[in-house]
Short mmCIF file of C-alpha atoms and ligand atoms in Angstrom, two decimals:
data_model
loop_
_atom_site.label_atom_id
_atom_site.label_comp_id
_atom_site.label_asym_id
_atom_site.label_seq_id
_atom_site.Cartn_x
_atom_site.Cartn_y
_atom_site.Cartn_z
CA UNK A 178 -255.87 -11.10 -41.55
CA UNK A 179 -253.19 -11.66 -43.80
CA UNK A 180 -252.97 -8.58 -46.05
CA UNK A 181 -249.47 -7.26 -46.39
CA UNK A 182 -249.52 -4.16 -47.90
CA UNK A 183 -251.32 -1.55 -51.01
CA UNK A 184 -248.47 -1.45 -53.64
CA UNK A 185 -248.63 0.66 -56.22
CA UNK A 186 -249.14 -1.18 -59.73
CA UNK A 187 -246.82 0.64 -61.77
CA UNK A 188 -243.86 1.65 -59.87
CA UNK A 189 -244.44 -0.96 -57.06
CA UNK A 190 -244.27 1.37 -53.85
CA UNK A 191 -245.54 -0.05 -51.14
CA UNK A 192 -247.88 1.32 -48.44
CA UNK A 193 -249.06 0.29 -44.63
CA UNK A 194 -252.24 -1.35 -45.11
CA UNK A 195 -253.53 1.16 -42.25
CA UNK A 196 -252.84 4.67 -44.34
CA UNK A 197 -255.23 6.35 -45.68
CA UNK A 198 -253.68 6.62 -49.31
CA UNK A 199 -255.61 6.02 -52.68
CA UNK A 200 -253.00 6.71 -55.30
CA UNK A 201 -249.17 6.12 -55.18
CA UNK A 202 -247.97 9.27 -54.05
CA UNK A 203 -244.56 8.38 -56.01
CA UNK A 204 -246.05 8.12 -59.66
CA UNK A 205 -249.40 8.42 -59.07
CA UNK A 206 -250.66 5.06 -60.33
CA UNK A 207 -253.13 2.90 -58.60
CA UNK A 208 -252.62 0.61 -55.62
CA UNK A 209 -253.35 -2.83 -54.94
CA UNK A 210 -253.99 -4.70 -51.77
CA UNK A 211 -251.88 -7.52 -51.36
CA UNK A 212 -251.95 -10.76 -49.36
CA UNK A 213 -249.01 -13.35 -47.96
CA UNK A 214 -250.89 -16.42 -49.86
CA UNK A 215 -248.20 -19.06 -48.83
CA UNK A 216 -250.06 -18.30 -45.65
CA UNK A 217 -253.32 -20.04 -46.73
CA UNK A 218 -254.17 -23.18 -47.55
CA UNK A 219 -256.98 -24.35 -49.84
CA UNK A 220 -258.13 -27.40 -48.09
CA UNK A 221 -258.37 -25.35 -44.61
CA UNK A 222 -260.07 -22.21 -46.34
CA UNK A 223 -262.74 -24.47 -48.23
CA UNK A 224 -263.39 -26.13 -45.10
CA UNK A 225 -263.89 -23.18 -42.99
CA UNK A 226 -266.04 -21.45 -45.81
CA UNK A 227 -268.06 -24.73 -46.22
CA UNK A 228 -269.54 -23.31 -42.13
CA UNK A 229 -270.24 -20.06 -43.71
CA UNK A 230 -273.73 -18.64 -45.59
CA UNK A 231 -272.92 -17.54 -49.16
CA UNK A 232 -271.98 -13.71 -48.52
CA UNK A 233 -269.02 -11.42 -48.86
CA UNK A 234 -267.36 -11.65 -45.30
CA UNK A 235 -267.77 -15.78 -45.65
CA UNK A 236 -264.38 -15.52 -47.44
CA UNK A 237 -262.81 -12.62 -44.62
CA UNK A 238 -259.88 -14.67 -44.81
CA UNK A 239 -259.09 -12.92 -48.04
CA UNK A 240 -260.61 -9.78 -47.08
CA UNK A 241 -258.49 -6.28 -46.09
CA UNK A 242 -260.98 -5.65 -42.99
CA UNK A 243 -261.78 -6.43 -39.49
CA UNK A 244 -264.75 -9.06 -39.61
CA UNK A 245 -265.63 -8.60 -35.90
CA UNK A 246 -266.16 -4.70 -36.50
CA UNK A 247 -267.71 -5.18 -39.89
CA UNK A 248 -270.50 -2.59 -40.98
CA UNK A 249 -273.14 -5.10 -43.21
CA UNK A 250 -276.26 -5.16 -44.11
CA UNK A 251 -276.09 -8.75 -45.57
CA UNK A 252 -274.43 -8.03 -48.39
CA UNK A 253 -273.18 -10.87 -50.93
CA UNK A 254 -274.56 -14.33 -51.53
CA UNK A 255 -276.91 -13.11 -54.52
CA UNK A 256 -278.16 -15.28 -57.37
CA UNK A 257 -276.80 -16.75 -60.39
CA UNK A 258 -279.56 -17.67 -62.39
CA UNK A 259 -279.52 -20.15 -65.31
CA UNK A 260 -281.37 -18.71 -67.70
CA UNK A 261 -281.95 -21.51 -70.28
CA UNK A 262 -285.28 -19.60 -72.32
CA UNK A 263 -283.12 -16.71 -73.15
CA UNK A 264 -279.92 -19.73 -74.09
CA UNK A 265 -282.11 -21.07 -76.09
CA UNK A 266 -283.54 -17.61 -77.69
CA UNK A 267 -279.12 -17.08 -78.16
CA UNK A 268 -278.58 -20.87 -79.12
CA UNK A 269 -276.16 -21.20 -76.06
CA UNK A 270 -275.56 -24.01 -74.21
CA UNK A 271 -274.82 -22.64 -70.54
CA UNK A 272 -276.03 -19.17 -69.57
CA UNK A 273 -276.32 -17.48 -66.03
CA UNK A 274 -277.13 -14.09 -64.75
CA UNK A 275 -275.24 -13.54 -61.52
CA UNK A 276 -278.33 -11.01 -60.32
CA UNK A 277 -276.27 -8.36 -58.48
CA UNK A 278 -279.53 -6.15 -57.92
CA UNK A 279 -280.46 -8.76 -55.49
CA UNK A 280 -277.88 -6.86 -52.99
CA UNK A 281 -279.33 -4.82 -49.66
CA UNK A 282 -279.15 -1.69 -51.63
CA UNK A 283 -279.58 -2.83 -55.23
CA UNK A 284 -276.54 -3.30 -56.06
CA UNK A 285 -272.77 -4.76 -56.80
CA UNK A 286 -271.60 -1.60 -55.01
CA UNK A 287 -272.50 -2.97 -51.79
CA UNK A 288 -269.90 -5.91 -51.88
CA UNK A 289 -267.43 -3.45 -51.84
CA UNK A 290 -269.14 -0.50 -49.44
CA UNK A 291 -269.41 -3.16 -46.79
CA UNK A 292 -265.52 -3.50 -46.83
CA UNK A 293 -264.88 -0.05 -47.82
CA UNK A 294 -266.59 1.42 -44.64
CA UNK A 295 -265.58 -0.94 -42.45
CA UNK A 296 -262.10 -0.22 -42.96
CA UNK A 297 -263.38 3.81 -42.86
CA UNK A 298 -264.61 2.90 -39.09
CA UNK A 299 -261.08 1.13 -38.73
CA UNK A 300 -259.41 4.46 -39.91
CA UNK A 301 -260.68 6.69 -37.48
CA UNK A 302 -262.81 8.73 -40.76
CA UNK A 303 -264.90 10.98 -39.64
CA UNK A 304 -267.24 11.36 -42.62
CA UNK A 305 -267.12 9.59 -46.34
CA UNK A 306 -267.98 11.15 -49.87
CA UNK A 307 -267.64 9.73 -53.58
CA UNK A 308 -268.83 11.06 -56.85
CA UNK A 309 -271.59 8.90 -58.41
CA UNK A 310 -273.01 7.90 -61.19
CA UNK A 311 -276.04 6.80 -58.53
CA UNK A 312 -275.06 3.51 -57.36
CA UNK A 313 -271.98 3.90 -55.31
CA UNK A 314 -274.19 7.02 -53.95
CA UNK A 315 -276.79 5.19 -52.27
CA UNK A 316 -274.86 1.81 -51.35
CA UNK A 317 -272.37 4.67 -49.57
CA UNK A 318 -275.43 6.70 -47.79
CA UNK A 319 -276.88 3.28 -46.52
CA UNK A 320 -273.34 1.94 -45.05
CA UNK A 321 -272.21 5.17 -43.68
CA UNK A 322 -275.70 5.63 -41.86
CA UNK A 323 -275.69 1.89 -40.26
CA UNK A 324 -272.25 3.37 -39.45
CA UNK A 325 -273.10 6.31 -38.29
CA UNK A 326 -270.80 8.45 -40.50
CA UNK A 327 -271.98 11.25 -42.46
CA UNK A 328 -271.80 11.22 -45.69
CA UNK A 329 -271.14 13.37 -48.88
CA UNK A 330 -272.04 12.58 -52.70
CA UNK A 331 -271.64 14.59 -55.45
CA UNK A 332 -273.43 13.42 -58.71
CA UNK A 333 -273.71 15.02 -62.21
CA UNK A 334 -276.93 17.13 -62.00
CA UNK A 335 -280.14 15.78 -63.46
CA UNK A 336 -278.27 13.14 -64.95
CA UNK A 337 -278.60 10.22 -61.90
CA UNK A 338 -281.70 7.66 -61.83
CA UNK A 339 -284.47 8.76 -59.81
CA UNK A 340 -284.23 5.68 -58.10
CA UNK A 341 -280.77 5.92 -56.80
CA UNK A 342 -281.23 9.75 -55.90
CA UNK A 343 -283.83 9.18 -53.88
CA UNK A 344 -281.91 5.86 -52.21
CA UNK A 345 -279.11 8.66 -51.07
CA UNK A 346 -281.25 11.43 -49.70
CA UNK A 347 -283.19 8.78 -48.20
CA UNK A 348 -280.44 7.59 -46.30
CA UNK A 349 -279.12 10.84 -45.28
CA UNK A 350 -276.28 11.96 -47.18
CA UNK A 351 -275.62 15.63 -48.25
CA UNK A 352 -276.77 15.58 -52.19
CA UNK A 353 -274.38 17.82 -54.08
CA UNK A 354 -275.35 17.86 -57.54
CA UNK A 355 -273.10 19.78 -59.69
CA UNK A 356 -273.17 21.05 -63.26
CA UNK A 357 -271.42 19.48 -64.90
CA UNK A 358 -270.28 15.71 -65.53
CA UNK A 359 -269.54 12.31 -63.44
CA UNK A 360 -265.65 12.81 -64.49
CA UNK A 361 -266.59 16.37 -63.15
CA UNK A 362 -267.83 15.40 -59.84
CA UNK A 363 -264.90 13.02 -59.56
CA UNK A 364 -262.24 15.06 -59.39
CA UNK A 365 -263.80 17.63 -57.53
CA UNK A 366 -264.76 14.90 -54.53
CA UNK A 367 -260.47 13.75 -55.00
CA UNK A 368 -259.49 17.29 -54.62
CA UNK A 369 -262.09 17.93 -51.21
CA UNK A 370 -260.91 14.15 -50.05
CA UNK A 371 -257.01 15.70 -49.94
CA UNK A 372 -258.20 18.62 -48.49
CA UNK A 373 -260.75 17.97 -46.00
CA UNK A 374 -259.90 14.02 -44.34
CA UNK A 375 -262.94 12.78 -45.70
CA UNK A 376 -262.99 9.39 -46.60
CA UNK A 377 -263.20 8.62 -50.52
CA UNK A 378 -264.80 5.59 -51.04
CA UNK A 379 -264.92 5.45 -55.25
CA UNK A 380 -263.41 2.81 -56.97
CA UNK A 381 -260.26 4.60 -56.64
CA UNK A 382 -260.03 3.35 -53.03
CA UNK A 383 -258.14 -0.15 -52.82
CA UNK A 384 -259.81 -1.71 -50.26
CA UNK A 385 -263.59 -1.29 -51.97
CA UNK A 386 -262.61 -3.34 -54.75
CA UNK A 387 -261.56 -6.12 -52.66
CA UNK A 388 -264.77 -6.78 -51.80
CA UNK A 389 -266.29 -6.76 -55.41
CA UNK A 390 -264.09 -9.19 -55.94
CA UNK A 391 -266.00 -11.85 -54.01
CA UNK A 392 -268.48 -11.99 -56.70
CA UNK A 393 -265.96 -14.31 -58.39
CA UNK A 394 -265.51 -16.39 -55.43
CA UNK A 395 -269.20 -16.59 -55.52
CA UNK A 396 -270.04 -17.59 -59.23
CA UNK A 397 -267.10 -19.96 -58.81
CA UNK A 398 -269.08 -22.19 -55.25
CA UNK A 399 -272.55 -21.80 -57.22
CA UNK A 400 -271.19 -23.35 -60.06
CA UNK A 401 -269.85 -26.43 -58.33
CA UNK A 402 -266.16 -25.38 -57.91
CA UNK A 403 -266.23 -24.53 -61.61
CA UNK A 404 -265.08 -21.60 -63.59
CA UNK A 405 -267.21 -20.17 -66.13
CA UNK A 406 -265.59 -19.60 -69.77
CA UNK A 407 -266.31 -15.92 -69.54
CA UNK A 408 -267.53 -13.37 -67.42
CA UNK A 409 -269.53 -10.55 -69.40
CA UNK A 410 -270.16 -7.62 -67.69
CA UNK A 411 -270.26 -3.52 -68.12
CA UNK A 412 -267.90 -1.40 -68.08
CA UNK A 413 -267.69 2.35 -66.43
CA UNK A 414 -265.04 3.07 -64.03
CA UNK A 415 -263.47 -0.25 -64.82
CA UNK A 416 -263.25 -1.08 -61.24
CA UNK A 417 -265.82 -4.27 -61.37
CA UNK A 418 -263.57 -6.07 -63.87
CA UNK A 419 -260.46 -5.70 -62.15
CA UNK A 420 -261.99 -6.52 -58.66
CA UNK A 421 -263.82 -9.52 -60.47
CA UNK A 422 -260.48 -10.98 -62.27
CA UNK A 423 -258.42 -10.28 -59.43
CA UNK A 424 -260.64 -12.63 -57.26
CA UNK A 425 -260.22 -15.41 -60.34
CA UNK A 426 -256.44 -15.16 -59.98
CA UNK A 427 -256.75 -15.58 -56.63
CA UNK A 428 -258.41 -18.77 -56.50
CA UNK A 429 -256.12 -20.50 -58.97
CA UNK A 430 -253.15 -18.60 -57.19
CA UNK A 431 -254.64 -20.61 -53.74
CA UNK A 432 -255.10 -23.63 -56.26
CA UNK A 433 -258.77 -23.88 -55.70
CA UNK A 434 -259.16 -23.64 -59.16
CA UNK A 435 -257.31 -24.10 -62.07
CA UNK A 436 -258.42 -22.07 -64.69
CA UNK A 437 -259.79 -18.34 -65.14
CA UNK A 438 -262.55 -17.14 -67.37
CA UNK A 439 -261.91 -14.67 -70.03
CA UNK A 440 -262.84 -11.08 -68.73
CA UNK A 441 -265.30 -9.33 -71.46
CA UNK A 442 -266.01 -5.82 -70.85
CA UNK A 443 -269.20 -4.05 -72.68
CA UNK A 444 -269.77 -0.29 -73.05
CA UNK A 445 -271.98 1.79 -74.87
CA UNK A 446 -271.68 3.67 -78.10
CA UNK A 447 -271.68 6.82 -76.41
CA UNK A 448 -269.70 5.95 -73.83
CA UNK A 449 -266.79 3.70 -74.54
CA UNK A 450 -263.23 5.10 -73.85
CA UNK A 451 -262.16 1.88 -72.69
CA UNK A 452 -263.33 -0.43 -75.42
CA UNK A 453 -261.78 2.03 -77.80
CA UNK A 454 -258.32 1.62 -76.10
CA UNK A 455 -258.21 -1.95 -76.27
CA UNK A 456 -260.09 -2.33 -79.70
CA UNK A 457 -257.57 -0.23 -81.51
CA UNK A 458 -254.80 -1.40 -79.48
CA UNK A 459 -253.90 1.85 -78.02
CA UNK A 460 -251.04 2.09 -74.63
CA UNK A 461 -253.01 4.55 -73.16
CA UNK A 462 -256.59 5.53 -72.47
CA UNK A 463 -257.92 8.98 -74.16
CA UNK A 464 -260.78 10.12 -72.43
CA UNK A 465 -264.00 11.15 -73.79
CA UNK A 466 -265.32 14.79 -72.88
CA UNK A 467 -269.36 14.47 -73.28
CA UNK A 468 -270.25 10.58 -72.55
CA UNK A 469 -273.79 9.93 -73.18
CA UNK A 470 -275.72 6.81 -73.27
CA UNK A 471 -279.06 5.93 -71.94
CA UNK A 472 -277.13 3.95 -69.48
CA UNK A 473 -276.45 6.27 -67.35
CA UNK A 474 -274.86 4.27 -64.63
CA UNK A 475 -271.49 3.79 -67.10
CA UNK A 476 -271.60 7.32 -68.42
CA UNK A 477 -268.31 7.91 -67.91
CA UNK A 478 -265.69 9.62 -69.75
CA UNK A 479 -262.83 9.02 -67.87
CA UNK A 480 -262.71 5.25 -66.17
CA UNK A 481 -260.33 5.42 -63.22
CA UNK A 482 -259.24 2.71 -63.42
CA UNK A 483 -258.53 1.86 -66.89
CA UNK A 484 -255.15 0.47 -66.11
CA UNK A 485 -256.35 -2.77 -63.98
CA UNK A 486 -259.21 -3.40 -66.34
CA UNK A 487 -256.28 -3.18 -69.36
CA UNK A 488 -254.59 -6.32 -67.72
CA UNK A 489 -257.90 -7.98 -66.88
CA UNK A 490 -258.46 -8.27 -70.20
CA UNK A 491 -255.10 -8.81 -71.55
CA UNK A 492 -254.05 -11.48 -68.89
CA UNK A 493 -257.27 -13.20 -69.23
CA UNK A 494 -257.53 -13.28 -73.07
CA UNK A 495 -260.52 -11.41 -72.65
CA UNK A 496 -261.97 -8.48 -74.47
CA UNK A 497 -264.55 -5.88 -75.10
CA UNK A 498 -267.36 -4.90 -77.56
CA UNK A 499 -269.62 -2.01 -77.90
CA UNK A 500 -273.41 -1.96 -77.55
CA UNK A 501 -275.94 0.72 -78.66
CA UNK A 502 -278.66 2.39 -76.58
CA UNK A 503 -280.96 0.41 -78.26
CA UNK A 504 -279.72 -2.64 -78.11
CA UNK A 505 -279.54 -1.93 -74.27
CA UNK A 506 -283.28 -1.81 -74.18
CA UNK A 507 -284.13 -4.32 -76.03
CA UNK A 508 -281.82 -6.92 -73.98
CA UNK A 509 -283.54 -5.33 -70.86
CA UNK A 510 -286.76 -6.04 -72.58
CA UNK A 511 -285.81 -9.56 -73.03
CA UNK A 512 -284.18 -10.57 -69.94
CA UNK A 513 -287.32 -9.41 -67.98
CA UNK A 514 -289.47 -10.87 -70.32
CA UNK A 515 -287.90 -14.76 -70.69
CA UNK A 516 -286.62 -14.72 -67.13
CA UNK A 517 -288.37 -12.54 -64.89
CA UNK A 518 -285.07 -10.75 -64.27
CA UNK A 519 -285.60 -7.01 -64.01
CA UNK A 520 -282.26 -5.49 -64.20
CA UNK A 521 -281.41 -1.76 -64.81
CA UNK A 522 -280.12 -0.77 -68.43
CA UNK A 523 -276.07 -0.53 -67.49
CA UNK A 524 -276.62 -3.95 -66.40
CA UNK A 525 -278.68 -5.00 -69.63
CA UNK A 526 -275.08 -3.87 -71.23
CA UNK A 527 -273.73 -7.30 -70.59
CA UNK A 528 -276.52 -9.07 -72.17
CA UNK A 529 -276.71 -6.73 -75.20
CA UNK A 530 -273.04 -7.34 -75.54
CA UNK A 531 -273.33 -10.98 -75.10
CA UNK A 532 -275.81 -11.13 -78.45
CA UNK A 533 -273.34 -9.04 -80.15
CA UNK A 534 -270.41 -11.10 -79.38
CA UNK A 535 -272.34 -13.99 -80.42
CA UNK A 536 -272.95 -12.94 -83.55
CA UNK A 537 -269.06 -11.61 -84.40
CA UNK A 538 -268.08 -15.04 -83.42
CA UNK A 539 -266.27 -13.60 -80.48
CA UNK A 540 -267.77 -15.96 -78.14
CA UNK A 541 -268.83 -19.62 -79.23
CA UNK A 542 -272.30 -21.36 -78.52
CA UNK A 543 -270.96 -24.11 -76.64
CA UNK A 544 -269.28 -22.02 -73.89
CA UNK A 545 -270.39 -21.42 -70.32
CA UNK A 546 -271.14 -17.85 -69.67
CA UNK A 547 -271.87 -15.50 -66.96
CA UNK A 548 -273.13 -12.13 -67.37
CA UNK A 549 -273.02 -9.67 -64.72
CA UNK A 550 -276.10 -7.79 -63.46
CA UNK A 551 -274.72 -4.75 -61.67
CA UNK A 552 -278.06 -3.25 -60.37
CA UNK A 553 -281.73 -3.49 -59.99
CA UNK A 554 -284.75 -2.70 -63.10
CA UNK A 555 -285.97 -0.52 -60.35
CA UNK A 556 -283.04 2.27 -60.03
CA UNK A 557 -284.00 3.54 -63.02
CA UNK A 558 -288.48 4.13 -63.59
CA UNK A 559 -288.25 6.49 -66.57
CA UNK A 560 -286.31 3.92 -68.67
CA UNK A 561 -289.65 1.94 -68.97
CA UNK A 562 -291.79 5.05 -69.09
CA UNK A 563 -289.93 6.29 -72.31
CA UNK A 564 -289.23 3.38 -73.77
CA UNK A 565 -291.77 0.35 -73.27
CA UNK A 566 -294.98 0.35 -74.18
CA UNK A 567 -298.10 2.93 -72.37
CA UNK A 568 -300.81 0.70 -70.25
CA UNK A 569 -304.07 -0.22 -71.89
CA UNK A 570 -306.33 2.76 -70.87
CA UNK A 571 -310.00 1.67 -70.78
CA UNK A 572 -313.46 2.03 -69.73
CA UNK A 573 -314.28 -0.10 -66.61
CA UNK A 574 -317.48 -0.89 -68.55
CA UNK A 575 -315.46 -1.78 -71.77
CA UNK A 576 -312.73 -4.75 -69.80
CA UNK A 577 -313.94 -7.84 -70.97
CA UNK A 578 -314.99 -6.29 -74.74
CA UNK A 579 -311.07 -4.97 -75.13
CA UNK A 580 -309.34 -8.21 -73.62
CA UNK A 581 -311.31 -10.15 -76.02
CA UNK A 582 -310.80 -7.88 -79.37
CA UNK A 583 -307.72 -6.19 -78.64
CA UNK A 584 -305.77 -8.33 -76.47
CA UNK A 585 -306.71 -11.51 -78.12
CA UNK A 586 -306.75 -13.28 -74.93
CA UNK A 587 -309.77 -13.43 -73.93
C1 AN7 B 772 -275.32 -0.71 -62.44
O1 AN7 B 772 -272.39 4.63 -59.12
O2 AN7 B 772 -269.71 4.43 -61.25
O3 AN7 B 772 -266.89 -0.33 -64.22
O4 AN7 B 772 -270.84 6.08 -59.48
O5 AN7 B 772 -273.87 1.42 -61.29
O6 AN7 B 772 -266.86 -0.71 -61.76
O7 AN7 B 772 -267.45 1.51 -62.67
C2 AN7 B 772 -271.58 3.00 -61.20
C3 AN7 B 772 -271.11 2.03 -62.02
C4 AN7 B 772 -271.99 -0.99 -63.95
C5 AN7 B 772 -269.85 0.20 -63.82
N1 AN7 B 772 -273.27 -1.20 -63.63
O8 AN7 B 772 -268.97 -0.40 -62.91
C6 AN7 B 772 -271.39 4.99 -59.72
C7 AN7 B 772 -270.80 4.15 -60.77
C8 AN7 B 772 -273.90 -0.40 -62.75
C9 AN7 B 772 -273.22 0.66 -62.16
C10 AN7 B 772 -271.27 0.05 -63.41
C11 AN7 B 772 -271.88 0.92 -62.52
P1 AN7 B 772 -267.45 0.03 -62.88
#
C-alpha cells in the first residue's frame, strides 16, 4: 500500500492511516487520505490493471485497504452506457450513463462500503452504524453481514424508500428510525460513534470515499483512456463529487491522463444548500432546516461535506444547477423509456440537470458527457405508483376489443 497519512484539509494535521479518526480533532475540518505518488508509475500500474476485471479493488494500488482481507461482494466494474436515443432526443453528440444501480446492492455506496468495512475489519471495530438517507443503509447492512459485524442505521422516519428499508432489515441491521430528519439522524449516529467505538461509516469517514472514487478510474478505461468533458451527477452529502474528482486528479497527477472533466453537481429545488452556496458565490455553506424533494435519497439539509465538493467544482471549472421534482420524474420517465435504464429519482437528478444545463447554455452540444446514476429504479416502488400512469384494468373477455380501440395497437 502506499497511503501515507489522513490530513486534515484545512489546517493540514496529519493522522496515522491506522486511527480511527473522522474529523481533525485540531479544527475540526475534514480529512483526506493521502498517497506517496512518486512511488507509482503509470506504465507499471496500467500494466498490472490491464490483468485485472473492471472492479473497485482492480486499482488496490491506490486504495487505503488490505486487498487480501477485503470484504466484497463484487463491487465496481458497472456500466457506462451510451445512450445515443436520448443524445439525440437532447441534440448531443456523446452521452453515457455510468449505471451505478448495477452495483451488488444497488448502488454507488457499495464502491465505497467495500473499502470502508474492510478497513473496519482492519481496525479491530466491533460493530458499524451511519445515518441514511437509505442507500448507505443497506450497502452498510450487506457488507457488515458478509463481515460479520453488526450493524446500526438510523434513518429519518417514514421518509426512506421502501426498497432500501427493506434491503437493511433484510440484511440484519438494527433499524432506528427517528423523528426527525437525515441531518437529525446524522449527528445523533456522530455523537453515539464518539461515545460508543462503533464504527461510522458515512461519508464523513475518509477511507469510504476512496473507494467512490474508482468510478472515475472506471469511466476513464471504458472510454478508451479518455476523459469525459463533464461528469453530471447529484448532489446530497457532497461526498460522490469529491471522491469522483479526487480520482480525476489522480490520474493526471500519475500522468495517465491529461486532462479532468468539469465536476457538475445537481440538486433539487427543495433541497439545494450546496448549489445555493456556489450559485451566489457564498464562503460558506448555510444549511437548510426542512429539505424536501421527491428525491429523497439527496434530502439533505446539511451536506457534510460541502467543503471538498466546493473545490471540486471550483478546481475543475465545474458547477451546479437546480432541478425540480418534476423535472426529476420526467427525466426518470425518459431515461427508462429511450434506454431501458431504470434508475431511481436522485439519480434521474443528473439527467434532469443535464436538460437544464443544456438549455442555459451551461453545457454545449458537442461535448462528451457522463451522467452519474447513483442507484437502482427499484429502491424506490411508490415513485412509479404516484406518479406514472395506473395499468389498463380490463375484462379478460374484453383484451383483444381494448388493445384494438384503446391502445391503437392492435
Ligand atoms: C441514489 O444513503 O446520503 O452527495 O444516506 O443514495 O455523496 O451524498 C445517499 C446519497 C445520490 C448523494 N444518489 O450522494 C444515504 C445518502 C443516491 C444516493 C446521493 C445519494 P452524496
Amino acid at each position: 500500500m502506499f497511503v501515507e497519512s489522513l490530513k486534515c484539509i484545512e489546517c493540514g494535521r496529519e493522522y496515522a492511516p491506522n486511527a480511527i479518526v473522522y474529523t481533525c480533532e485540531a479544527c475540526g475540518g475534514l480529512l483526506d487520505v493521502t498517497y506517496d505518488y512518486s512511488r507509482l508509475e503509470a506504465s507499471q500500474l496500467l500494466e498490472i490493471w490491464s490483468r485485472r476485471p473492471l472492479s473497485v479493488w482492480k486499482y488496490q494500488e491506490l486504495l487505503p485497504a488490505d486487498s487480501s482481507r477485503k470484504v466484497s461482494l463484487g463491487e465496481g466494474g458497472t456500466g457506462l452506457h451510451r445512450c445515443s436515443r436520448l443524445a439525440s432526443k437532447l441534440g448531443v453528440k456523446e452521452l453515457y450513463v455510468k449505471n451505478e444501480g448495477e452495483n451488488p446492492t444497488g448502488s454507488f455506496k457499495d464502491r465505497g462500503m467495500t473499502i470502508g468495512v474492510t478497513k473496519a475489519v482492519e481496525l479491530g471495530a466491533k460493530a458499524t452504524a451511519c445515518a441514511s438517507t437509505g442507500n448507505t443503509s443497506a450497502s452498510l447492512a450487506a457488507y457488515s453481514a458478509k463481515a460479520g459485524l453488526p450493524c446500526l442505521v438510523i434513518v429519518p422516519s417514514g421518509k426512506i424508500a421502501r426498497g432500501k428499508l427493506v434491503q437493511a432489515v433484510a440484511h440484519g441491521a438494527k433499524v432506528l428510525a427517528i423523528k426527525g430528519s437525515f441531518d437529525d439522524a446524522l449527528r445523533e449516529v456522530r455523537k453515539l460513534c464518539e461515545k460508543r467505538g462503533l464504527y461510522l461509516l458515512n461519508s464523513v469517514n475518509p477511507f469510504r470515499l476512496e473507494g467512490q472514487k474508482t468510478l472515475a478510474y472506471e469511466v476513464c478505461e471504458q472510454l478508451g483512456r479518455r476523459v469525459p468533458d463533464r461528469i453530471v451527477l447529484p448532489v446530497g452529502n457532497a461526498g460522490n463529487i469529491s471522491a469522483i474528482w479526487k480520482g480525476f486528479k489522480e490520474l493526471r497527477e500519475l500522468g495517465i491522463t491529461r486532462e479532468t472533466p468539469k465536476m457538475m453537481g445537481v440538486q433539487a429545488e427543495g433541497a439545494a444548500p450546496f448549489a445555493h452556496m456556489i450559485l451566489q458565490n457564498l464562503d460558506k455553506l448555510t444549511p437548510l432546516d426542512k429539505p424536501e424533494t421527491v428525491a429523497s435519497a439527496i434530502r439533505i439539509g446539511a451536506p457534510v461535506n460541502w467543503s471538498k465538493a466546493k473545490a471540486a467544482v471550483v478546481e475543475s471549472k465545474g458547477g451546479v444547477t437546480v432541478v425540480s421534482d418534476e423535472e426529476i420524474v420526467d427525466a426518470q420517465r425518459e431515461l427508462a423509456r429511450l434506454e431501458g435504464l431504470f434508475v431511481e429519482p436522485a439519480s434521474a437528478a443528473s439527467i434532469a440537470g443535464l436538460v437544464k444545463m443544456l438549455e442555459q447554455g451551461v453545457i454545449s452540444r458537442d461535448e462528451t458527457i457522463v451522467c452519474v446514476a447513483t442507484g437502482h429504479g427499484l429502491k424506490d416502488p411508490d415513485i412509479v405508483v404516484r406518479f406514472y400512469e395506473e395499468p389498463f384494468e380490463v375484462e379478460s373477455s374484453r383484451v383483444e376489443e381494448v388493445v384494438g380501440r384503446v391502445l391503437g395497437c392492435g
